[in-house]
PDB file of C-alpha atoms in Angstrom:
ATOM      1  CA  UNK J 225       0.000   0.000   0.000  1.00 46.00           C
ATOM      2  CA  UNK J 226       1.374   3.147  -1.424  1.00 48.00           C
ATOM      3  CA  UNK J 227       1.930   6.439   1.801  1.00 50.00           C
ATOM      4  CA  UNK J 228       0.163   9.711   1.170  1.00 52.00           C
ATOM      5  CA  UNK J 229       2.126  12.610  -0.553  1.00 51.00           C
ATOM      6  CA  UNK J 230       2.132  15.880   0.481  1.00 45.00           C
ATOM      7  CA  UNK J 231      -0.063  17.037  -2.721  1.00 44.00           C
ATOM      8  CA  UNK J 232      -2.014  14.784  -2.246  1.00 48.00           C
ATOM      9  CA  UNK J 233      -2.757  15.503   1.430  1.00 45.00           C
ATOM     10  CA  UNK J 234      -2.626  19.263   0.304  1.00 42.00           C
ATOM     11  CA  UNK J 235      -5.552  18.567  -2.022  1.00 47.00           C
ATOM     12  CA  UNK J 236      -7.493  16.455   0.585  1.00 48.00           C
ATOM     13  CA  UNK J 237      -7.534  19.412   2.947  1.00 48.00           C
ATOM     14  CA  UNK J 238      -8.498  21.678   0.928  1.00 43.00           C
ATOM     15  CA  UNK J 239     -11.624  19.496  -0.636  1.00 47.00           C
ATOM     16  CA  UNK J 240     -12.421  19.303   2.934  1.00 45.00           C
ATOM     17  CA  UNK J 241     -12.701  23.065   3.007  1.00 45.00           C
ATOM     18  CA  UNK J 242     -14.594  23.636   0.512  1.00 46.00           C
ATOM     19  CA  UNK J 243     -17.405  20.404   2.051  1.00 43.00           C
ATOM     20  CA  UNK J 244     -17.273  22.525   5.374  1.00 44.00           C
ATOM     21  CA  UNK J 245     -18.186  25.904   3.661  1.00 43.00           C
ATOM     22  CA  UNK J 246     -20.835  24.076   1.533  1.00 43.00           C
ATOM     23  CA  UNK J 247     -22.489  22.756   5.253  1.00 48.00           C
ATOM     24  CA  UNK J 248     -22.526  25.655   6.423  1.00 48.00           C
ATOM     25  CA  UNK J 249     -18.847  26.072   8.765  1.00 47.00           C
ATOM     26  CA  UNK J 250     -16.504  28.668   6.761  1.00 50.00           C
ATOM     27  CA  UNK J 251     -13.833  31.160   8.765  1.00 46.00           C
ATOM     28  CA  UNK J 252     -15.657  33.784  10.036  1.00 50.00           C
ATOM     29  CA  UNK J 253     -15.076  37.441   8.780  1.00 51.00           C
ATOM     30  CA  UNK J 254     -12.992  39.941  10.613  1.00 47.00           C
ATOM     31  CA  UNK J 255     -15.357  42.127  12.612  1.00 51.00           C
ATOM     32  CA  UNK J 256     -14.703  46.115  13.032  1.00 50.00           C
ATOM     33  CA  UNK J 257     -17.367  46.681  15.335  1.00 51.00           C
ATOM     34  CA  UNK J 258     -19.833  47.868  12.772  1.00 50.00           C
ATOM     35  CA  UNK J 259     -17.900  50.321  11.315  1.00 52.00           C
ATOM     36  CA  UNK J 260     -17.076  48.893   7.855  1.00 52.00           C
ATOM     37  CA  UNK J 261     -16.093  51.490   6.116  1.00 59.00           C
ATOM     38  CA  UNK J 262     -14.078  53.639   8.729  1.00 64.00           C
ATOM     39  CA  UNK J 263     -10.184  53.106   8.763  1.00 65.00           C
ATOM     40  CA  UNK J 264      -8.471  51.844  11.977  1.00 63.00           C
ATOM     41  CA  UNK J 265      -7.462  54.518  13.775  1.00 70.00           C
ATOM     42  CA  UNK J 266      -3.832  55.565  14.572  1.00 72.00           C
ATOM     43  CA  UNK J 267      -4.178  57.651  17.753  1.00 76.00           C
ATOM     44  CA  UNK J 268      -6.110  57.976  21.330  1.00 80.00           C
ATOM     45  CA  UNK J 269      -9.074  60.486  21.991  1.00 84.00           C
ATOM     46  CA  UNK J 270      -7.593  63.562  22.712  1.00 82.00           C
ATOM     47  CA  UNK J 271      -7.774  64.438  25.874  1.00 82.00           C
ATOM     48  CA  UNK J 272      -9.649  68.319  26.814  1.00 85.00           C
ATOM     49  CA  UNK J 273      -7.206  71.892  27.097  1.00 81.00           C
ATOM     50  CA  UNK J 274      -7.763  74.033  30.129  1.00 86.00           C
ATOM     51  CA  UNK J 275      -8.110  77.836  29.769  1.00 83.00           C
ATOM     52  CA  UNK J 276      -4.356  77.873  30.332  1.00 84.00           C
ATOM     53  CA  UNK J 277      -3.491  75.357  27.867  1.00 76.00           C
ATOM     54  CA  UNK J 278      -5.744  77.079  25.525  1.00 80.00           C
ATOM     55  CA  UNK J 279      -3.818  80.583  25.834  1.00 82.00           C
ATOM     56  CA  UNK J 280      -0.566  78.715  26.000  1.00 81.00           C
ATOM     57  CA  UNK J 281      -1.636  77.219  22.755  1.00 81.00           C
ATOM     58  CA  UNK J 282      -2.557  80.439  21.422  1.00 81.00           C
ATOM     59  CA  UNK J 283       0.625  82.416  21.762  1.00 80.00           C
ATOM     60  CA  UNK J 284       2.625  79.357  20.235  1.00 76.00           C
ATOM     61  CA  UNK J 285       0.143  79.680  17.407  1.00 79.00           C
ATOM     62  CA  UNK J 286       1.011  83.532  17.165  1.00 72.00           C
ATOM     63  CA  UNK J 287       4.577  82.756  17.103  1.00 70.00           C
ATOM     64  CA  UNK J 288       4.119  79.680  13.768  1.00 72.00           C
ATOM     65  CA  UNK J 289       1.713  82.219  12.553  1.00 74.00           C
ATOM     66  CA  UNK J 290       3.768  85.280  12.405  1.00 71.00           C
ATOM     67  CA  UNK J 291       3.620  87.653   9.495  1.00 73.00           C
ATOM     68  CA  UNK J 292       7.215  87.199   8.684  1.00 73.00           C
ATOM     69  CA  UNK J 293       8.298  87.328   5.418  1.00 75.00           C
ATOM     70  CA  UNK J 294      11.212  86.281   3.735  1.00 81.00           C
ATOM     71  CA  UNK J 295      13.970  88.198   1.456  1.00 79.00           C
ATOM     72  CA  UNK J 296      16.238  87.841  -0.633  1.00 82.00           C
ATOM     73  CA  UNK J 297      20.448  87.835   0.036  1.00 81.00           C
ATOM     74  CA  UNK J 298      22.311  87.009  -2.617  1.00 79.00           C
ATOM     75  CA  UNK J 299      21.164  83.187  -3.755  1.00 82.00           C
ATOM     76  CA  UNK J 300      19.207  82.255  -0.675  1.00 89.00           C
ATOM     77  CA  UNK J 301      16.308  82.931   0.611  1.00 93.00           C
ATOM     78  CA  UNK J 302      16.732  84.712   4.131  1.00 94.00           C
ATOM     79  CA  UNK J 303      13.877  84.346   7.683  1.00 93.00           C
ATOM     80  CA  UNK J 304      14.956  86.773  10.531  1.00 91.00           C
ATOM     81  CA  UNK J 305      15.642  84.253  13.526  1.00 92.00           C
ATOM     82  CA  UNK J 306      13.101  84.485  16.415  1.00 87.00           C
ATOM     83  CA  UNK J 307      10.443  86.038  13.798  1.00 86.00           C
ATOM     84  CA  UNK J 308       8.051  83.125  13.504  1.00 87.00           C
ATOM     85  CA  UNK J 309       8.633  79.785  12.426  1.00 90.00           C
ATOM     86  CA  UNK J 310      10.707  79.411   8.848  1.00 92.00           C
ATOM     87  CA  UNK J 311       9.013  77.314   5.863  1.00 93.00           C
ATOM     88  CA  UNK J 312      11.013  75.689   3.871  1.00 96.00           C
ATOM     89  CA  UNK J 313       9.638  73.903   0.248  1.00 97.00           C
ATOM     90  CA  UNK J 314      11.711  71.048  -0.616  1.00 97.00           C
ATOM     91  CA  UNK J 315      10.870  69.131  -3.934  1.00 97.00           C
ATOM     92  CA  UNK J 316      11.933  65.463  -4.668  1.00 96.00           C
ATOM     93  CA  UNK J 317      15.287  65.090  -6.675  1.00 94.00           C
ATOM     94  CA  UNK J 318      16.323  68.370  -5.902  1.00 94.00           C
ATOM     95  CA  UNK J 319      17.949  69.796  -2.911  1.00 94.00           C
ATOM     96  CA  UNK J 320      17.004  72.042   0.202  1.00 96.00           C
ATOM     97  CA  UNK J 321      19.985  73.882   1.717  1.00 96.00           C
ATOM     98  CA  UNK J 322      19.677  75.251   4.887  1.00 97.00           C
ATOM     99  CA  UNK J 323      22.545  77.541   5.590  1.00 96.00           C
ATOM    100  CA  UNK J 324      23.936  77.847   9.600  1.00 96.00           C
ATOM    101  CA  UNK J 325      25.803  80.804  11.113  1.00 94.00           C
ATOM    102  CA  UNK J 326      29.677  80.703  10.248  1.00 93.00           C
ATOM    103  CA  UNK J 327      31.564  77.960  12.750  1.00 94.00           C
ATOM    104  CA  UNK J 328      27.942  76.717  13.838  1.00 96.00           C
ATOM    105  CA  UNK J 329      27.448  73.082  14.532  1.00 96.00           C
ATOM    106  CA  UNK J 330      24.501  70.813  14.940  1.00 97.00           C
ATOM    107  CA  UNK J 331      25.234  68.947  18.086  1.00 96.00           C
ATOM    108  CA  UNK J 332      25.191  64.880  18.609  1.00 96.00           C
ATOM    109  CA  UNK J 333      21.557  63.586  17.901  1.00 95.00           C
ATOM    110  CA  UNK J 334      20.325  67.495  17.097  1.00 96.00           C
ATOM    111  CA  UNK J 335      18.857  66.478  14.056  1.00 97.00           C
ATOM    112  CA  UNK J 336      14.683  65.851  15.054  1.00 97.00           C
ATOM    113  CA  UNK J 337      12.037  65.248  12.444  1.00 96.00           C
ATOM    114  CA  UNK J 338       7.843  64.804  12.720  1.00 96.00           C
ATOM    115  CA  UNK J 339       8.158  62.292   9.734  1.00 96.00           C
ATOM    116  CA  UNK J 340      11.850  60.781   9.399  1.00 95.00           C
ATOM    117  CA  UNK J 341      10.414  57.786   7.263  1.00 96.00           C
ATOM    118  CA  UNK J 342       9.625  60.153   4.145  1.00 97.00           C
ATOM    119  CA  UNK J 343      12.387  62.930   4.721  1.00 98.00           C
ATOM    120  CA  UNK J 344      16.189  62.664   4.620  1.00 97.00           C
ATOM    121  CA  UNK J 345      18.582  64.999   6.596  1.00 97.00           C
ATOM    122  CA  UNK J 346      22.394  65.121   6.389  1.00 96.00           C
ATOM    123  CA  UNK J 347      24.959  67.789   7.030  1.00 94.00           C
ATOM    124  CA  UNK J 348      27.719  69.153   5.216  1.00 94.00           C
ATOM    125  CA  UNK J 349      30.269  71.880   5.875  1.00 92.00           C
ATOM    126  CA  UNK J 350      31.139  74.326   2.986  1.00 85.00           C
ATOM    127  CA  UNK J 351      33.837  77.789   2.632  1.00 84.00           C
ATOM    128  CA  UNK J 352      33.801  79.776   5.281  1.00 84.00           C
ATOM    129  CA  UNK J 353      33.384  76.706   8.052  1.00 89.00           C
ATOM    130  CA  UNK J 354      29.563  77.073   7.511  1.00 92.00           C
ATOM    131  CA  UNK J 355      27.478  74.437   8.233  1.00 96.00           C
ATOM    132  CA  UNK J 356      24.798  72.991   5.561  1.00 96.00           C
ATOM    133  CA  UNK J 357      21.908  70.631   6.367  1.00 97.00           C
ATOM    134  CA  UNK J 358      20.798  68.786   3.122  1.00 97.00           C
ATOM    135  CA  UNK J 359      17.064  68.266   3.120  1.00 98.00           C
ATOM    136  CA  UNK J 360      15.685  65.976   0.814  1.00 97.00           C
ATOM    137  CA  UNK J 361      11.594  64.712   0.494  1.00 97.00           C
ATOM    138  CA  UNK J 362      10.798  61.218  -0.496  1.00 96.00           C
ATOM    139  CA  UNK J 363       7.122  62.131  -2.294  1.00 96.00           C
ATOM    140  CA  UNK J 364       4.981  65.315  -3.006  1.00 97.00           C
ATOM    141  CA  UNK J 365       2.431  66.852  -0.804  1.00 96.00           C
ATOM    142  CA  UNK J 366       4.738  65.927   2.473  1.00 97.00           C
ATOM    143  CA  UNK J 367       4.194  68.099   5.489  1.00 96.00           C
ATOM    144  CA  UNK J 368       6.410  67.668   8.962  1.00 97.00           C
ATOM    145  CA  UNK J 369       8.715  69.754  11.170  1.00 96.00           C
ATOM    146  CA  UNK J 370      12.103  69.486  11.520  1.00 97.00           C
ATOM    147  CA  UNK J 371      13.902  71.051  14.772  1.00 97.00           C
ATOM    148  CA  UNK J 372      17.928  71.614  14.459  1.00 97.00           C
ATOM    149  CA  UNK J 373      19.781  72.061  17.131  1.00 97.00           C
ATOM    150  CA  UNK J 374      23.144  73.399  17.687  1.00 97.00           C
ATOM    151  CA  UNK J 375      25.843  74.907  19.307  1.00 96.00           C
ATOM    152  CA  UNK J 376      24.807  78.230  19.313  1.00 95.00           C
ATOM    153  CA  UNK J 377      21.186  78.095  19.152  1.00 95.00           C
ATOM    154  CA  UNK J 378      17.653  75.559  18.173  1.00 96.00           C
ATOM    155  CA  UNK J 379      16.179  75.748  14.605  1.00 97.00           C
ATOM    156  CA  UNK J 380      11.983  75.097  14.156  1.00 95.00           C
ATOM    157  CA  UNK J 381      11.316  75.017  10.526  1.00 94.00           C
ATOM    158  CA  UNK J 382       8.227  73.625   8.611  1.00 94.00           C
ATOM    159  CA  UNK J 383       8.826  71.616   5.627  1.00 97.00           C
ATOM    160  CA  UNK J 384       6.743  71.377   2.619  1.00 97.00           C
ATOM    161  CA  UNK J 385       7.235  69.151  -0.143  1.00 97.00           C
ATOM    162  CA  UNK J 386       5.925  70.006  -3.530  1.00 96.00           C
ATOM    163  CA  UNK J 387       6.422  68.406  -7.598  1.00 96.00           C
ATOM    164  CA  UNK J 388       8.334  71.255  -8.898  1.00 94.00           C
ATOM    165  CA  UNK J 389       8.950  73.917  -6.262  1.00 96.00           C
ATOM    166  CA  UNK J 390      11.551  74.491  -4.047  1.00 96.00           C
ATOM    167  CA  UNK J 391      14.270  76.988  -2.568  1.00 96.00           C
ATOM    168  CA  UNK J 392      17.431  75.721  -2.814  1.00 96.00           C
ATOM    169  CA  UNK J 393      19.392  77.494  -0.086  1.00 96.00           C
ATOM    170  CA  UNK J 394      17.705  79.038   3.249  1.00 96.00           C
ATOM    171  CA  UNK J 395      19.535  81.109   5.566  1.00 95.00           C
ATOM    172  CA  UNK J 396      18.506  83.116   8.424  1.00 95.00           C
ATOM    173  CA  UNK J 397      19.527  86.827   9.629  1.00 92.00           C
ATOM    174  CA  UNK J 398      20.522  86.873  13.472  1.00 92.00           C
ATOM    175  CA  UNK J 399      19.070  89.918  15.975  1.00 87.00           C
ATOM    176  CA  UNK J 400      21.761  88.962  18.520  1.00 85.00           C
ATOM    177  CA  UNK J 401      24.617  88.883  15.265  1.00 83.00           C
ATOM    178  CA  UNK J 402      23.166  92.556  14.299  1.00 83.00           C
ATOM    179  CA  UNK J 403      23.560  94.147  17.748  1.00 85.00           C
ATOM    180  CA  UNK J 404      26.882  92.754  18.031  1.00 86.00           C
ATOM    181  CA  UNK J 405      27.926  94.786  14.192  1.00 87.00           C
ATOM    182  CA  UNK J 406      26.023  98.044  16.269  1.00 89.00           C
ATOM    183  CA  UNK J 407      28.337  97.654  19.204  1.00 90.00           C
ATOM    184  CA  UNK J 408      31.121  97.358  16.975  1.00 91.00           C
ATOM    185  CA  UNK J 409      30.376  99.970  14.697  1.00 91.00           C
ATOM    186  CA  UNK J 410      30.097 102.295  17.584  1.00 91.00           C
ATOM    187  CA  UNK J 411      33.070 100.985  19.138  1.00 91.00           C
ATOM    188  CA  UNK J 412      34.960 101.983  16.414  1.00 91.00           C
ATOM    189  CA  UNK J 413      33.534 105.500  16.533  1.00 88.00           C
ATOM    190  CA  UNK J 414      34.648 105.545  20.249  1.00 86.00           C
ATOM    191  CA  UNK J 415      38.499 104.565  19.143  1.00 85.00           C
ATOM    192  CA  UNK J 416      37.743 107.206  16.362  1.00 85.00           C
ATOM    193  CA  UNK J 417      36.740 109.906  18.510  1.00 81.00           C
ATOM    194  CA  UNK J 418      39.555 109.093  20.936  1.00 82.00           C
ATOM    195  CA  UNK J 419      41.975 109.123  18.584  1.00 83.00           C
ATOM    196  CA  UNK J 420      41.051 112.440  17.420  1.00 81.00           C
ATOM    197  CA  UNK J 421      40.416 114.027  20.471  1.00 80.00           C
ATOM    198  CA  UNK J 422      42.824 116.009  22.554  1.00 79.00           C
ATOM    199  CA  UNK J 423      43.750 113.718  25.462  1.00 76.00           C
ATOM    200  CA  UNK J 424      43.406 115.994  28.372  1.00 72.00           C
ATOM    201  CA  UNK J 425      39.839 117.726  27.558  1.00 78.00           C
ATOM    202  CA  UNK J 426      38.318 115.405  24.653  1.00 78.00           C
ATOM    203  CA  UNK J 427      37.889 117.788  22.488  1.00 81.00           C
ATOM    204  CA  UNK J 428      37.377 116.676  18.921  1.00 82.00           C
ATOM    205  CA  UNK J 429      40.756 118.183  16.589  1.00 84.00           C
ATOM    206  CA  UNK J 430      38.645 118.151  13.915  1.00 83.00           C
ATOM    207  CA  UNK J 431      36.149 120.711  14.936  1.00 85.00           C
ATOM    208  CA  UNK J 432      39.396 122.544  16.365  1.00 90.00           C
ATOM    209  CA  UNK J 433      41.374 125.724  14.614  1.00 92.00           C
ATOM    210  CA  UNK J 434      44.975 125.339  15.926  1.00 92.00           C
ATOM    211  CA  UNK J 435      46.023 128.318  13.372  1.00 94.00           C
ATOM    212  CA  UNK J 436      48.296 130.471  15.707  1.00 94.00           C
ATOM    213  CA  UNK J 437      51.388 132.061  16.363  1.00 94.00           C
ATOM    214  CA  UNK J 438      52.773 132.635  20.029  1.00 94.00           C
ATOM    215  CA  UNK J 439      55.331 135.213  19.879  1.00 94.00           C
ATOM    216  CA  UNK J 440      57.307 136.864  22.818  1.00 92.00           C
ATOM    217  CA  UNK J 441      59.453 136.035  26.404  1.00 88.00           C
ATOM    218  CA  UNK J 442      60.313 133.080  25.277  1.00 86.00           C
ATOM    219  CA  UNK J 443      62.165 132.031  28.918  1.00 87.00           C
ATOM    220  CA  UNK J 444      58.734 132.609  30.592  1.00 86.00           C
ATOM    221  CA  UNK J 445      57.596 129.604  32.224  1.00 84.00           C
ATOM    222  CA  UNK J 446      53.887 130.289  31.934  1.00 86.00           C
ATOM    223  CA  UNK J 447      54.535 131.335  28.117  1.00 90.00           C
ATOM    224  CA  UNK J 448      51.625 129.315  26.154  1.00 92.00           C
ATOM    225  CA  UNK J 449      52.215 126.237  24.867  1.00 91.00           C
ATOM    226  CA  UNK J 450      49.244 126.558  22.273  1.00 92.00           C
ATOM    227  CA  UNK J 451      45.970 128.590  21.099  1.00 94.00           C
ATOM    228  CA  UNK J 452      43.085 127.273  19.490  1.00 94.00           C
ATOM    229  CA  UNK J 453      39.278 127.837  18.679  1.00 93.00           C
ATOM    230  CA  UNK J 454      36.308 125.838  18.666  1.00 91.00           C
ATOM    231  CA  UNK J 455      34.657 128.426  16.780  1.00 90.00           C
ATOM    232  CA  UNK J 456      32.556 130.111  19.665  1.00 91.00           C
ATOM    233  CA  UNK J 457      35.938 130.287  22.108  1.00 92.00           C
ATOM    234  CA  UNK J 458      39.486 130.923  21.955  1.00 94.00           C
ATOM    235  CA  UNK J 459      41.538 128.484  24.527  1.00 93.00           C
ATOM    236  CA  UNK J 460      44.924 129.383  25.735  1.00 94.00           C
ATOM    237  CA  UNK J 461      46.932 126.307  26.877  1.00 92.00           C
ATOM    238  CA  UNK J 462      49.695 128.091  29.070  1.00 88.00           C
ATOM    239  CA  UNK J 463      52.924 126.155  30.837  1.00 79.00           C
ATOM    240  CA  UNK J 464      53.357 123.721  33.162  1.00 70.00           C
ATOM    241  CA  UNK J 465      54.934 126.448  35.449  1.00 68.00           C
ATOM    242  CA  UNK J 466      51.992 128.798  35.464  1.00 67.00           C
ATOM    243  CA  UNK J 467      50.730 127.613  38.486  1.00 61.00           C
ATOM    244  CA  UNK J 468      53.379 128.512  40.608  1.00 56.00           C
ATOM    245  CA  UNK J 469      53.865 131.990  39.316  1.00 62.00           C
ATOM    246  CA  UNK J 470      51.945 135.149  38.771  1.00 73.00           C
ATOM    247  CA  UNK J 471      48.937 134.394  36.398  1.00 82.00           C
ATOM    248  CA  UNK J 472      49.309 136.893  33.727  1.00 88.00           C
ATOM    249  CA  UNK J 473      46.691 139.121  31.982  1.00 90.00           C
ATOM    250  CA  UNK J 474      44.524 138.741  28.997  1.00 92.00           C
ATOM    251  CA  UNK J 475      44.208 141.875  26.827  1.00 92.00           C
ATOM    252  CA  UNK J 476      42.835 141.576  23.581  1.00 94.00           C
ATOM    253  CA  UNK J 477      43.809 143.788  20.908  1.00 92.00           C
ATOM    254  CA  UNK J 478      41.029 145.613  19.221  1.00 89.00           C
ATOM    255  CA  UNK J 479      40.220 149.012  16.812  1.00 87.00           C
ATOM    256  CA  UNK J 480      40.296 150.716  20.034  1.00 87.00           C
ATOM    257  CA  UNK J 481      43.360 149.201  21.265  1.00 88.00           C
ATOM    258  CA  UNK J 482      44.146 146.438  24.126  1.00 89.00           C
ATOM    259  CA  UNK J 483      40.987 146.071  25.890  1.00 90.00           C
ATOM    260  CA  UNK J 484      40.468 143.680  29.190  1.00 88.00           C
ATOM    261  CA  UNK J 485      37.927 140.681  28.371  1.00 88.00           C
ATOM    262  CA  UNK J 486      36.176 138.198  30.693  1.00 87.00           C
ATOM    263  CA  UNK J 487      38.124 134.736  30.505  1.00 90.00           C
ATOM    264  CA  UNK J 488      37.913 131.875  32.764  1.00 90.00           C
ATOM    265  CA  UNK J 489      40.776 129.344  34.381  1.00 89.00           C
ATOM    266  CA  UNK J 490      39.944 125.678  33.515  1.00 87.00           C
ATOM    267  CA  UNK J 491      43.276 124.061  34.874  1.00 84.00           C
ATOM    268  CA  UNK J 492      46.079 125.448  32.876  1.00 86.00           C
ATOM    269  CA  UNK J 493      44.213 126.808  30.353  1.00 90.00           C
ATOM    270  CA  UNK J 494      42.557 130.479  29.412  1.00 93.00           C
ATOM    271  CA  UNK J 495      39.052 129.723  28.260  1.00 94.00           C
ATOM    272  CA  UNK J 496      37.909 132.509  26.327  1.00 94.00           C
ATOM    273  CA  UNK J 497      34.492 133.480  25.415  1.00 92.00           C
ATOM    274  CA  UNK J 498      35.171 135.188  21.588  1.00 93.00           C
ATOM    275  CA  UNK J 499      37.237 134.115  18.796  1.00 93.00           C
ATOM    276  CA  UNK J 500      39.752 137.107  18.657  1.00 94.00           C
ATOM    277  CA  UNK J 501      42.126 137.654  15.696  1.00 93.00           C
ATOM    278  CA  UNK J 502      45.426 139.309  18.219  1.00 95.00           C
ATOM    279  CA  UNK J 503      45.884 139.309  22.382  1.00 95.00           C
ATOM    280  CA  UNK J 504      48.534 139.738  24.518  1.00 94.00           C
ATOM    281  CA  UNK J 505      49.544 138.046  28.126  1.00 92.00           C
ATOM    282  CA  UNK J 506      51.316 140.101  30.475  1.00 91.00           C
ATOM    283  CA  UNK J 507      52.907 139.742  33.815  1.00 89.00           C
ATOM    284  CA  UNK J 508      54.497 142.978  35.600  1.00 86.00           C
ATOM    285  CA  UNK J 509      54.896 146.608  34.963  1.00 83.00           C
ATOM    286  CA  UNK J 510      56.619 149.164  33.219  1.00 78.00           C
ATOM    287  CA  UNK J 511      60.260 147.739  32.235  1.00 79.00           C
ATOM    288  CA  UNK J 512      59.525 144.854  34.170  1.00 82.00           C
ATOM    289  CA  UNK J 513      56.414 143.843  31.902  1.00 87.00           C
ATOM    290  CA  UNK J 514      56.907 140.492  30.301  1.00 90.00           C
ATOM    291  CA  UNK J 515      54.472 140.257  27.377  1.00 92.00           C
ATOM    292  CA  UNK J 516      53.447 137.450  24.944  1.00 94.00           C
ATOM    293  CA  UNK J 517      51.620 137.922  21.658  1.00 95.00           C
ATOM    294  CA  UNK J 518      49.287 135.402  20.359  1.00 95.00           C
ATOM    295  CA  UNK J 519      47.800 136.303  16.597  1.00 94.00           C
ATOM    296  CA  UNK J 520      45.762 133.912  14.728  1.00 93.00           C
ATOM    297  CA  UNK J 521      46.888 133.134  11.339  1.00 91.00           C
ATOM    298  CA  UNK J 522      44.453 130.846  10.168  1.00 75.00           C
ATOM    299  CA  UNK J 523      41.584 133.959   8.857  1.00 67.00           C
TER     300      UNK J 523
END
């Protein structure tokens, strides 16, 4: 007596089947509680938002909301950082390029995407030590976030993928990189405006006329070491020795002749409330006068 082969016990079982569907004893169907036609679905009920969750909610909204549009710099498209959340529209076969700060890095694991199955991210570093992250969709009508995070700072973008559209290279401007050009620029208009300033009252030389001649007892130790004018005042800068000898007098010199004018001492200088063209200093009397002449040449 010949065994049974596996065909033929295939075909056995399966006539047996078909005898138990004809009485009336087939598989049951797969039941979905009535709902036939609904999918499966994916998540939980979501559970209710409190007033506080609600206004929460709402100012994140205002922030992915935000009217802020991009421009253009050079061949990229440029978002201010901090104004709203950046979109980016990627296309497949073609590339995204999202351009970081100079000498930025994306940290271990700082690369976080809503739908990593369907998008592909991967860095590159170009001129300039400037990181790239390559963004690449799989299909069209694709929409996720991606978060980057770096060294310096966190990245939330929304990505879009279309059939034919897409920017090729993203950047971003920085507030905090601005501010930091503002305090330089006006740090360089400090060092500007010291090194044009006269060290020991800051005046600015260039709004200064030093256009005079000093003439007269030259072995007088308050004898002026310079005259200028600011344009309003004359200012006598007199000797180092001044102090410890007889101030001398201002005359200026006028149609009328030498005439006494009001003058104030600021340290060791005359501070003089006209712009004259000729004055004299004098110390003494008679034959004992000692008498410098100080004439502006500059008119």
């Amino acid at each position: 007596m010949k065994k049974p082969t596996a065909i033929t016990l295939l075909i056995a079982g399966l006539t047996a089947a078909g005898a138990a569907s004809a009485d009336g004893y087939a598989v049951p169907a797969i039941q979905n509680n009535g709902n036939s036609g609904d999918p499966l679905p994916l998540f939980s009920e979501e559970r209710p938002l409190t007033d506080r969750d609600r206004q929460a909610l709402a100012r994140a909204q205002d922030w992915i909301n935000a009217d802020q549009y991009p421009f253009r710099d050079g061949d990229s498209v440029t978002y201010l950082y901090g104004g709203g959340q950046a979109t980016v529209v990627c296309a497949p076969l073609r590339l995204c390029l999202v351009e970081l700060q100079p000498g930025e890095r994306v940290v271990q694991d700082g690369i976080h995407l809503g739908d990593s199955a369907r998008w592909m991210v991967s860095p590159a570093v170009g001129a300039n030590d400037r990181t790239h992250v390559i963004i690449k969709p799989v299909e069209v009508g694709l929409e996720t976030s991606l978060a980057i995070v770096t060294d310096r700072r966190t990245y939330h973008m929304r990505l879009v993928s279309r059939r034919d559209d897409y920017m090729p290279v993203v950047a971003f401007d920085y507030p905090d990189q601005i501010n930091a050009q503002w305090e330089s620029y006006y740090q360089r208009q400090a060092e500007e405006r010291q090194r044009r300033a006269l060290p020991e009252t800051g005046e600015n030389i260039a709004d200064l006329d030093f256009d005079y001649s000093i003439r007269g007892c030259s072995e007088c130790s308050w004898r002026p070491l310079r005259a200028y004018n600011n344009g309003q005042q004359t200012i006598i800068q007199m000797g180092n020795d001044m102090g410890q000898s007889q101030a001398p007098a201002l005359l200026v010199k006028t149609r009328q002749g030498e005439q006494m004018v009001n003058y104030r001492v600021r340290g060791d200088r005359y501070v003089v409330d006209q712009v004259f063209d000729e004055a004299v200093l004098i110390v003494g009397v008679g034959r004992n006068q000692d008498r410098v002449t100080i004439r502006r040449t500059g008119r």
